[in-house]
Short mmCIF file of C-alpha atoms (C1' of nucleotides) in Angstrom, two decimals:
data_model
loop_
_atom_site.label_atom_id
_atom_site.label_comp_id
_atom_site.label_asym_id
_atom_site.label_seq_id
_atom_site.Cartn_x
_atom_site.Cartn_y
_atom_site.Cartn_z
CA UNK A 1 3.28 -33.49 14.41
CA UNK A 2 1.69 -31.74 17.60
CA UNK A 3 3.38 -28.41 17.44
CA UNK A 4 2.96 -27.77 20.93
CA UNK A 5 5.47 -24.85 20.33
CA UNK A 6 2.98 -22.75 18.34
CA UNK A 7 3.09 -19.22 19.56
CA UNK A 8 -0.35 -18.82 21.28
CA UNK A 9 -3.04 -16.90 19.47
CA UNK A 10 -4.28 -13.47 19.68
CA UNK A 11 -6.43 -12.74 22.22
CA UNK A 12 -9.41 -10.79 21.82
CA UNK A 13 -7.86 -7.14 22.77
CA UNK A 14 -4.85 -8.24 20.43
CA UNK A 15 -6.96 -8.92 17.80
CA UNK A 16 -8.91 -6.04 17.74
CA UNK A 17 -5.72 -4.18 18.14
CA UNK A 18 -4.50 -5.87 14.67
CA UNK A 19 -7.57 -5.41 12.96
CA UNK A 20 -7.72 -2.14 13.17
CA UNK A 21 -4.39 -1.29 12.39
CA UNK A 22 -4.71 -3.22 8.89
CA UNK A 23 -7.49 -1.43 8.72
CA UNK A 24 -5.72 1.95 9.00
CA UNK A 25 -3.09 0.59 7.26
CA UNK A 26 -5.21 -0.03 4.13
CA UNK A 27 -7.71 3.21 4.36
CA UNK A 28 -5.54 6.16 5.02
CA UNK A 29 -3.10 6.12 2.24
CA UNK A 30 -6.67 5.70 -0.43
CA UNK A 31 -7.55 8.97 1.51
CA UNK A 32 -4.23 10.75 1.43
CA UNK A 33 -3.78 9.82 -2.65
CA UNK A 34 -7.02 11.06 -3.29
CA UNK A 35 -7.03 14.47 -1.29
CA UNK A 36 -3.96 15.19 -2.77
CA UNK A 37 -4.22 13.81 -6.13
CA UNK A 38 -7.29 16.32 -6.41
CA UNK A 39 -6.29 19.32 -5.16
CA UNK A 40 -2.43 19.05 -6.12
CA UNK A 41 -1.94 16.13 -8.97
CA UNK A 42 0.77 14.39 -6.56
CA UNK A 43 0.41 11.18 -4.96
CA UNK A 44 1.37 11.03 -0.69
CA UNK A 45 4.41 9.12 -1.73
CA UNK A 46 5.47 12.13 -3.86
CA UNK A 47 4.69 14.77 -1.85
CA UNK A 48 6.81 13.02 0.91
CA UNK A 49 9.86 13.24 -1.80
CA UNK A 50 8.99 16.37 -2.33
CA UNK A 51 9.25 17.31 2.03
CA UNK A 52 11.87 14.76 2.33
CA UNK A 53 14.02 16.97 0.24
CA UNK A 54 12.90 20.65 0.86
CA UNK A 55 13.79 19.66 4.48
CA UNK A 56 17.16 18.91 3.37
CA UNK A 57 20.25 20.76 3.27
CA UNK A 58 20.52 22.55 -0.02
CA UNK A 59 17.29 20.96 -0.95
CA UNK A 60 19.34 18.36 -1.84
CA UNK A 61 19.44 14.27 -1.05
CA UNK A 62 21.29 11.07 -2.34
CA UNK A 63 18.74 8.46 -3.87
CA UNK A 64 19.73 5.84 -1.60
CA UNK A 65 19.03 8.06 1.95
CA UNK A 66 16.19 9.93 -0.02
CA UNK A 67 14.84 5.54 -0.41
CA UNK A 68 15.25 5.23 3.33
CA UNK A 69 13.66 8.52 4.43
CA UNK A 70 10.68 7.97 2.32
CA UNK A 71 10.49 3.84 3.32
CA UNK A 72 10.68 2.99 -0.04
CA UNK A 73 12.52 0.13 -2.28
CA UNK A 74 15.56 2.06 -4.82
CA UNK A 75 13.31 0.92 -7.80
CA UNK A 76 10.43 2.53 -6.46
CA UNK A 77 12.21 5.66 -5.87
CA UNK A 78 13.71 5.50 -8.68
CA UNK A 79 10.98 5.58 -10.97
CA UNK A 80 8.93 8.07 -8.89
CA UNK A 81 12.20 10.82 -9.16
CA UNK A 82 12.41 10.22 -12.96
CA UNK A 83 8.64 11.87 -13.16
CA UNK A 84 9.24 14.39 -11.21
CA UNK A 85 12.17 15.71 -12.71
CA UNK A 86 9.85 14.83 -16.13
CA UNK A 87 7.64 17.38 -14.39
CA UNK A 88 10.17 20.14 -13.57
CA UNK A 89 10.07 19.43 -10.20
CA UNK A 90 13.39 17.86 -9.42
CA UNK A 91 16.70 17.49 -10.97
CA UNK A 92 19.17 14.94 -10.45
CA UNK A 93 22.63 14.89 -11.05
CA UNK A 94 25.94 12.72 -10.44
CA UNK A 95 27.55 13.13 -7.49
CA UNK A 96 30.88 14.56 -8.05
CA UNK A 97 32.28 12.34 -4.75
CA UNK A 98 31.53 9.63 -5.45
CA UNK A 99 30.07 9.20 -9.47
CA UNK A 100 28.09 5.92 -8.05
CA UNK A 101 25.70 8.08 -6.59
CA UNK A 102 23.09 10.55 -7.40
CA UNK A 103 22.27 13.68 -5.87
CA UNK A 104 18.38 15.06 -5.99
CA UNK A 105 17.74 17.98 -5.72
CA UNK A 106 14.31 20.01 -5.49
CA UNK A 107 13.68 23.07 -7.97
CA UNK A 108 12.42 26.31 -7.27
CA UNK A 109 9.27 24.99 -9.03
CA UNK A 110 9.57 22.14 -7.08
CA UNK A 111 9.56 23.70 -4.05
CA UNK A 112 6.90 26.28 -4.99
CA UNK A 113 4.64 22.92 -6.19
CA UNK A 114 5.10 21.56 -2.29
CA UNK A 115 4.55 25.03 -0.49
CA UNK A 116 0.96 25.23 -2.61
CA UNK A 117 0.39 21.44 -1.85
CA UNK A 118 1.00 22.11 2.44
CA UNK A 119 -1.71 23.35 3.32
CA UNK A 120 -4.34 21.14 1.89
CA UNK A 121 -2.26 18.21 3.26
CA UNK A 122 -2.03 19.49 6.43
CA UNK A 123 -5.49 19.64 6.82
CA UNK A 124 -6.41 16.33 5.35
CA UNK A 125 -3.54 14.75 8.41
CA UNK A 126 -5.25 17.10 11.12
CA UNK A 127 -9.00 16.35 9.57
CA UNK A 128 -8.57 12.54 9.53
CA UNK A 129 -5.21 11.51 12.38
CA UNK A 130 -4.90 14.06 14.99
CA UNK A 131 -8.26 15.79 15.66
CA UNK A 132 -9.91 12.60 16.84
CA UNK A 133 -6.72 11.99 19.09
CA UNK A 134 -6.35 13.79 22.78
CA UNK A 135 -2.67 15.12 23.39
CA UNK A 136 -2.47 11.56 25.37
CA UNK A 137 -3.47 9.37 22.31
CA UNK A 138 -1.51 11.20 20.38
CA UNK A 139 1.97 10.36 22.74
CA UNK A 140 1.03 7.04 23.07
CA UNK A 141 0.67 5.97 19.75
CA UNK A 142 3.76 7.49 19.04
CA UNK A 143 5.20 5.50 21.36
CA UNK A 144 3.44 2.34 20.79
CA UNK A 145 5.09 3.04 16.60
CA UNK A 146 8.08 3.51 17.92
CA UNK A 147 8.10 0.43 19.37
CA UNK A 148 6.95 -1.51 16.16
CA UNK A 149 9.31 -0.02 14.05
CA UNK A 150 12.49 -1.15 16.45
CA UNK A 151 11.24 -4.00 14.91
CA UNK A 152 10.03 -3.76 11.47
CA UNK A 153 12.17 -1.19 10.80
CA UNK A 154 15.24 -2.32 12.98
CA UNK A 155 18.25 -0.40 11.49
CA UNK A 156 16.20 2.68 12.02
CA UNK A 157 16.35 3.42 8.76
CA UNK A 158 13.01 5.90 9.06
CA UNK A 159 13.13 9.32 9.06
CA UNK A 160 14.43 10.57 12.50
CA UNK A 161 12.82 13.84 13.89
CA UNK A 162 15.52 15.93 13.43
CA UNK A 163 13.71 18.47 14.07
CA UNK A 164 14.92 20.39 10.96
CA UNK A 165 13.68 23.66 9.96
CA UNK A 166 12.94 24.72 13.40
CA UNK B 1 -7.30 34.76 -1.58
CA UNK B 2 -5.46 34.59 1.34
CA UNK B 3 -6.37 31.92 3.62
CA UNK B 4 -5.69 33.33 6.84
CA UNK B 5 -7.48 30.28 8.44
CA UNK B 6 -4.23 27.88 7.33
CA UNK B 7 -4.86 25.31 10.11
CA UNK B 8 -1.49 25.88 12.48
CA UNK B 9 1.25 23.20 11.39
CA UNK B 10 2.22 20.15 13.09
CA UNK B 11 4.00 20.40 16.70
CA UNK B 12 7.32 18.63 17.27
CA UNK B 13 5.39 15.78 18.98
CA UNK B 14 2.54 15.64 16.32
CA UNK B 15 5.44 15.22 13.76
CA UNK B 16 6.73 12.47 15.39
CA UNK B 17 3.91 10.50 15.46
CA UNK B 18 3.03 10.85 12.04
CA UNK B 19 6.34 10.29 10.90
CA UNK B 20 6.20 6.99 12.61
CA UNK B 21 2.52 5.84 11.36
CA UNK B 22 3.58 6.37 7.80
CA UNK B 23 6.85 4.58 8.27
CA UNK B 24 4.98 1.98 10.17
CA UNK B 25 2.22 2.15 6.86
CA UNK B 26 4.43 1.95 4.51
CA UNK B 27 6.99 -0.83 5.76
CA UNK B 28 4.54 -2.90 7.80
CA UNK B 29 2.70 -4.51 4.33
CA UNK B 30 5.94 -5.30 3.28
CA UNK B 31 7.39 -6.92 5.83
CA UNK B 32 3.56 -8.77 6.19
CA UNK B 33 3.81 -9.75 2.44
CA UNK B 34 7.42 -10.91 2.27
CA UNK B 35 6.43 -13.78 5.15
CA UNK B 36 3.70 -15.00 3.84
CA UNK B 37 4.93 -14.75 -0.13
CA UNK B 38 7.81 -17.12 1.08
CA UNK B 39 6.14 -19.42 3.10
CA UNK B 40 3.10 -19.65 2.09
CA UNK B 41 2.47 -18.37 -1.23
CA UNK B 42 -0.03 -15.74 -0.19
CA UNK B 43 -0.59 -12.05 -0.80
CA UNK B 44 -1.44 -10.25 3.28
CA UNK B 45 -4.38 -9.38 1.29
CA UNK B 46 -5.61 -12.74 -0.38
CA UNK B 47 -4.90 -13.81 3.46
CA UNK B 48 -7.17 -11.74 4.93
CA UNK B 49 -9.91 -12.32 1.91
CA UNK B 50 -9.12 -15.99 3.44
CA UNK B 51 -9.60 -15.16 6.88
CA UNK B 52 -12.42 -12.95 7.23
CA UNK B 53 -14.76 -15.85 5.18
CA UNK B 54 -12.94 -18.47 7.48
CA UNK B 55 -14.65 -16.79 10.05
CA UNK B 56 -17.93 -16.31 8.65
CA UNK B 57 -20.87 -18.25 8.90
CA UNK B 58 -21.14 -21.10 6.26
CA UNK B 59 -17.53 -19.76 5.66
CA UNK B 60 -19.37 -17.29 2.95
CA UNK B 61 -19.40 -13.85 2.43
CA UNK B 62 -21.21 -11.40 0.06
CA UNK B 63 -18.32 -9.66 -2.42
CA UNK B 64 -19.20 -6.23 -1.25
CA UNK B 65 -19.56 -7.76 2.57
CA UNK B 66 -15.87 -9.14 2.13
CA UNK B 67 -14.94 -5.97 0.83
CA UNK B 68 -15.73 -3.96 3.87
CA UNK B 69 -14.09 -5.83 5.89
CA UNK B 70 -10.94 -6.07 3.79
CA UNK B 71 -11.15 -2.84 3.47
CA UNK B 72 -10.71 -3.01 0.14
CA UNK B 73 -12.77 -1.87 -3.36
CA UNK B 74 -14.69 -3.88 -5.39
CA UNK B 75 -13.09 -4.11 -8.10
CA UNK B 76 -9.70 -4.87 -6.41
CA UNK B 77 -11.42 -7.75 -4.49
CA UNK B 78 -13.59 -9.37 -8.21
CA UNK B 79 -9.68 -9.73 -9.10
CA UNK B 80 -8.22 -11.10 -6.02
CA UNK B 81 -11.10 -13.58 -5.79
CA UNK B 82 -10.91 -14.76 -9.01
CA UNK B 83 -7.42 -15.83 -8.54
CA UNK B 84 -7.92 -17.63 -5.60
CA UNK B 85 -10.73 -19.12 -7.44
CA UNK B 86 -8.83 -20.25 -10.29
CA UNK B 87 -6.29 -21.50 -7.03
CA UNK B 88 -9.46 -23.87 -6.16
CA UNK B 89 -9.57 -22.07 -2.65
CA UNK B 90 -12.60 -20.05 -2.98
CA UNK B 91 -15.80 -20.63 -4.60
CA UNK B 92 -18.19 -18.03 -6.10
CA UNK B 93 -22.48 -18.52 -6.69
CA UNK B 94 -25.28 -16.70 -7.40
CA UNK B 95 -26.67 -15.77 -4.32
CA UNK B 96 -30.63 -17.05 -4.75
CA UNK B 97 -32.47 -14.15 -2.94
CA UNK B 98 -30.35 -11.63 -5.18
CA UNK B 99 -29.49 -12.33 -8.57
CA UNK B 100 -26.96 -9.22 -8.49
CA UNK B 101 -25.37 -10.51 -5.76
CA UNK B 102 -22.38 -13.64 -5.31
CA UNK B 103 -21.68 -15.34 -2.38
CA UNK B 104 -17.60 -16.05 -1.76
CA UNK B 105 -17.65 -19.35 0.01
CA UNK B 106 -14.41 -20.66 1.21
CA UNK B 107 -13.55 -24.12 -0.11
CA UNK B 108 -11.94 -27.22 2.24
CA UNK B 109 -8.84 -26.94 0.20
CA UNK B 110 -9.12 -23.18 1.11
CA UNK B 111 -9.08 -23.82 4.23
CA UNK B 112 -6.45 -26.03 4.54
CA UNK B 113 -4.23 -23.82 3.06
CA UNK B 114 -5.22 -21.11 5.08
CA UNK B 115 -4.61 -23.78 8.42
CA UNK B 116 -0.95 -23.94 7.11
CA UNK B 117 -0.35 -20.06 6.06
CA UNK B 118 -1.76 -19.35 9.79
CA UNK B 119 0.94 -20.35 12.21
CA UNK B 120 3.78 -18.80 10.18
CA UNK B 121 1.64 -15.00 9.89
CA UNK B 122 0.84 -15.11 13.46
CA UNK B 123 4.41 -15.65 14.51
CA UNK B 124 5.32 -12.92 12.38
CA UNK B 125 2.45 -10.89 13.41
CA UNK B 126 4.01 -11.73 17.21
CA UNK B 127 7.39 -11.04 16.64
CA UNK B 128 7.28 -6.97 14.68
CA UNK B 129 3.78 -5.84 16.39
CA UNK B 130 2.49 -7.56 19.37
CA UNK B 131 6.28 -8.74 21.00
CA UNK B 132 7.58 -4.71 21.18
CA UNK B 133 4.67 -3.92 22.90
CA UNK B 134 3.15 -4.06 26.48
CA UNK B 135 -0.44 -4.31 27.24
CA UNK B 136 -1.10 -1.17 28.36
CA UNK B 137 0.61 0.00 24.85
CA UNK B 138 -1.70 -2.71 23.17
CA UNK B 139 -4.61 -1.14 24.27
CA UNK B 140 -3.39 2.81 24.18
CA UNK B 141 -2.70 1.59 20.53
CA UNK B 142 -5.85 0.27 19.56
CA UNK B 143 -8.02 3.42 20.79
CA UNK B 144 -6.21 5.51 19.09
CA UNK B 145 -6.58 3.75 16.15
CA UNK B 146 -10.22 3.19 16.57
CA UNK B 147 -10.49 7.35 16.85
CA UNK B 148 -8.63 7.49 13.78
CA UNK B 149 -10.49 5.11 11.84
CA UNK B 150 -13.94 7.38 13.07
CA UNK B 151 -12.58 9.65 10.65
CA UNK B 152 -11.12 7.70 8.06
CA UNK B 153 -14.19 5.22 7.84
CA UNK B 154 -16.88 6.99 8.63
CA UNK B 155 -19.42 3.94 8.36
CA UNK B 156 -17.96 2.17 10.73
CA UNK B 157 -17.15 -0.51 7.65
CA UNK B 158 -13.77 -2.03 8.99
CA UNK B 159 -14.46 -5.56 10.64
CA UNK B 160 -15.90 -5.11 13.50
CA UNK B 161 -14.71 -6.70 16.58
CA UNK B 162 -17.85 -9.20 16.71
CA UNK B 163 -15.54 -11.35 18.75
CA UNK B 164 -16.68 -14.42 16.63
CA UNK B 165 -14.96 -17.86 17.10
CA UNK B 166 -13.56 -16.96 20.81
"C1'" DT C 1 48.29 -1.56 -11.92
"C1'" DG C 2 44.84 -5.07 -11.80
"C1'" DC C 3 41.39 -8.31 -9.78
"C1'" DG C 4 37.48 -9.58 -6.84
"C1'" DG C 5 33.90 -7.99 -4.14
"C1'" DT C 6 30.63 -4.15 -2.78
"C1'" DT C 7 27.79 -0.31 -3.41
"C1'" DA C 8 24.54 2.83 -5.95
"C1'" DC C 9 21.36 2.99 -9.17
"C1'" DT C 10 18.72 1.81 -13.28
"C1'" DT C 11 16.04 -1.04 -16.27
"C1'" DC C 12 13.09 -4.98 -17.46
"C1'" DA C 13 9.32 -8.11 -17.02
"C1'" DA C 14 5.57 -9.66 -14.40
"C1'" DT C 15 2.07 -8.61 -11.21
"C1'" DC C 16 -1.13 -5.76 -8.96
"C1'" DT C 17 -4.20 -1.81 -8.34
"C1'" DA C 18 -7.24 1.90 -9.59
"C1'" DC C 19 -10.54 4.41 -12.45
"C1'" DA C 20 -13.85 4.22 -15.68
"C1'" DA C 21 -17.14 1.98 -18.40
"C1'" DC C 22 -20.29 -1.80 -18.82
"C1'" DT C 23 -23.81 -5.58 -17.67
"C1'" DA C 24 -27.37 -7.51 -15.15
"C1'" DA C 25 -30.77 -7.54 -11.59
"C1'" DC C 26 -33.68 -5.22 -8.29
"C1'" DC C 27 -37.17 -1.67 -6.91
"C1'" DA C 28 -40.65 2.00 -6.87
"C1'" DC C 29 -44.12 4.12 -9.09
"C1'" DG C 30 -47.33 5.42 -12.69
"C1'" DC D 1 -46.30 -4.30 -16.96
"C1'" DG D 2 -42.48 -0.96 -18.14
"C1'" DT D 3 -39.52 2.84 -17.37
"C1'" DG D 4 -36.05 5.27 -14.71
"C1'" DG D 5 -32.92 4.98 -11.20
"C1'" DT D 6 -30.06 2.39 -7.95
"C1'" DT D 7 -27.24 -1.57 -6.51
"C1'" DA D 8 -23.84 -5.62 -7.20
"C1'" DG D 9 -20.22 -7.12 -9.71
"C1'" DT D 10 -17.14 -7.64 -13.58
"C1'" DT D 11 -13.94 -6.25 -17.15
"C1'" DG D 12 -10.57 -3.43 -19.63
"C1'" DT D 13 -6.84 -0.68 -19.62
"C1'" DA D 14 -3.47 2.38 -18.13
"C1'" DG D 15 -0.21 3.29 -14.46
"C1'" DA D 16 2.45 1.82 -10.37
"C1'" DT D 17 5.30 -1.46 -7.62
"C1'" DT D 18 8.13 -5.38 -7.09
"C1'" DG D 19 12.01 -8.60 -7.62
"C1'" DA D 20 15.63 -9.91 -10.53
"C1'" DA D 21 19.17 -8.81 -13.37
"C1'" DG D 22 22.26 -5.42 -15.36
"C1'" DT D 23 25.67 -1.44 -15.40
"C1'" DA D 24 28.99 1.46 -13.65
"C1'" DA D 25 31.98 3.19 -10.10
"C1'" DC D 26 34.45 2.50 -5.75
"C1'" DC D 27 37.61 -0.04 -2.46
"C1'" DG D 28 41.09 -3.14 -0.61
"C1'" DC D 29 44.82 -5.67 -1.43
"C1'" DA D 30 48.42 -8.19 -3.97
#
DNA sequence: TGCGGTTACTTCAATCTACAACTAACCACG
DNA sequence: CGTGGTTAGTTGTAGATTGAAGTAACCGCA
C-alpha cells in the first residue's frame, strides 16, 4: 500500500506560507465584523451587498450575479437580502424578463446607510491590509490571489475590477 | 463634524487586491472544508485543532495555547474539542500545575485519523494554492501576509513558524 | 400545446459560531 | 488565612450558514 505517488510535502517556506494565510484567513473577517458591527450595525458580508449593488447600474443586481459578486452560496444571500430589505435597506422585486429571477435593488436609505458606513471601513482595510504593505507587496499579492483564485475560483466568478464608478 | 481627514479611498490597484483577498477569504474555507468533509469527515478547523497538537510535544496543548494557534476563541475551540472528544480523537485533563487549566492531548486513534485526512488536504492544499504559484510568488505571498498579520494580530499569536518536525 | 429538463430562488432542518454569563482556581496583599 | 481581582474554561442561547429539498418559471422540441 506504499503510495509512492503521494504529492510531496510542504516545505518549510510553503508551510509558513500556508500558515499564515489560514491565519489571515481566520483573523481578518473577526476584525472587519467587529469594526463594522460597532460603528455601523452591518456585518462585512453586508456591507459588501450593500457596495456590490451601489456600484451597480441603477443600484440594481439579480440575486444569482449579486451571489457570485459577493462569493457567496444563493441561500446565504438569500437570507442576508431578506434582512436588509426587513431593514429598509433594499428592495427586491420580480424581474419582469424573466419572472424566475429577482432583481435587488438598493434604497435611498440604503445607499445613505453605506455612504455613512465608508469611511470607517475604509480605514479599518487601510489600518489593518495596506499600510503595512509597500506599493510592491501590495502588486504582488495581488498577483499571487490572482493566481489562487484561477483555481479556487476557476469560472472567475469573483468580482472583476471593472473599474466602475471611475 | 466634518471629517476632513477621510483617509483618501482605495486606488485602482489597491482595489484589486482587496477584491481578490476577500474572494480568496471567503471561497478558500469552502473549497478547504468541502475536501476534507467528503473524504475525511473533518471540519478545516477540527483539522487544524488536529494538527497543531500532532505537532506538539507529548502531542498536548493547553486550550488557550491551541487556541492561538488556531486562531480561534475559546469558546469556539471548548466546542470543537469536545466533539472530537466525544469522536475518541482527543483527550482532555486537568493540567496538575494549574487546576484552571486542561491539557488537549491527541489520542492514537486521533492520530490515525489525522494520518489518513493528511494526504487528501495536502493534495488539495497543492492543487488551488501552492500549484498556481511560483516560488518567488510563494515567498512575495507570505511577507505580505506576515505584514498584514502585524496588524491584524498584534501579539504575534498565529503559529509561529518554529519549524518543528522538519 | 404539452412534456422533460434547467434555471432561479426560497425554505427547512441541522450544525456551527459568537457573545454573554457563569464556575473554579490562582495570586497578591493586608 | 481571606478578600478582591485576574485567568482558564465551560455552558447557554440566540443568530448565521450550509446542504438538501421544494417551488415556480423558462426553454427546446415533438
Amino acid at each position: 500500500m506504499n503510495d509512492t505517488s503521494e504529492p510531496r510535502w510542504l516545505d518549510q517556506a510553503e508551510m509558513t506560507a500556508w500558515l499564515r494565510l489560514v491565519a489571515v484567513n481566520e483573523r481578518l473577517p473577526g476584525v472587519l465584523d467587529q469594526q463594522l458591527r460597532r460603528e455601523s450595525g452591518f456585518t462585512h458580508f453586508e456591507y459588501q451587498v450593500l457596495a456590490m449593488l451601489s456600484d451597480a447600474p441603477e443600484r440594481t443586481l439579480r440575486m444569482t450575479q449579486l451571489g457570485l459578486q459577493t462569493n457567496a452560496t444563493l441561500p446565504r444571500l438569500s437570507h442576508v437580502v431578506k434582512r436588509l430589505e426587513d431593514r429598509g435597506l433594499v428592495e427586491r422585486s420580480v424581474a419582469p424578463e424573466d419572472k424566475r429571477a429577482i432583481n435587488a435593488a438598493l434604497t435611498d436609505d440604503g445607499f445613505a446607510a453605506l455612504a455613512e458606513a465608508a469611511p470607517g471601513h475604509l480605514a479599518s482595510v487601510r489600518a489593518h491590509v495596506f499600510d503595512p504593505l509597500s506599493r510592491e507587496q501590495v502588486l504582488a499579492l495581488s498577483e499571487a490571489l490572482a493566481a489562487i483564485l484561477t483555481k479556487v475560483d476557476p469560472m472567475g466568478d469573483a468580482p472583476q475590477d471593472r473599474r466602475a464608478t471611475s
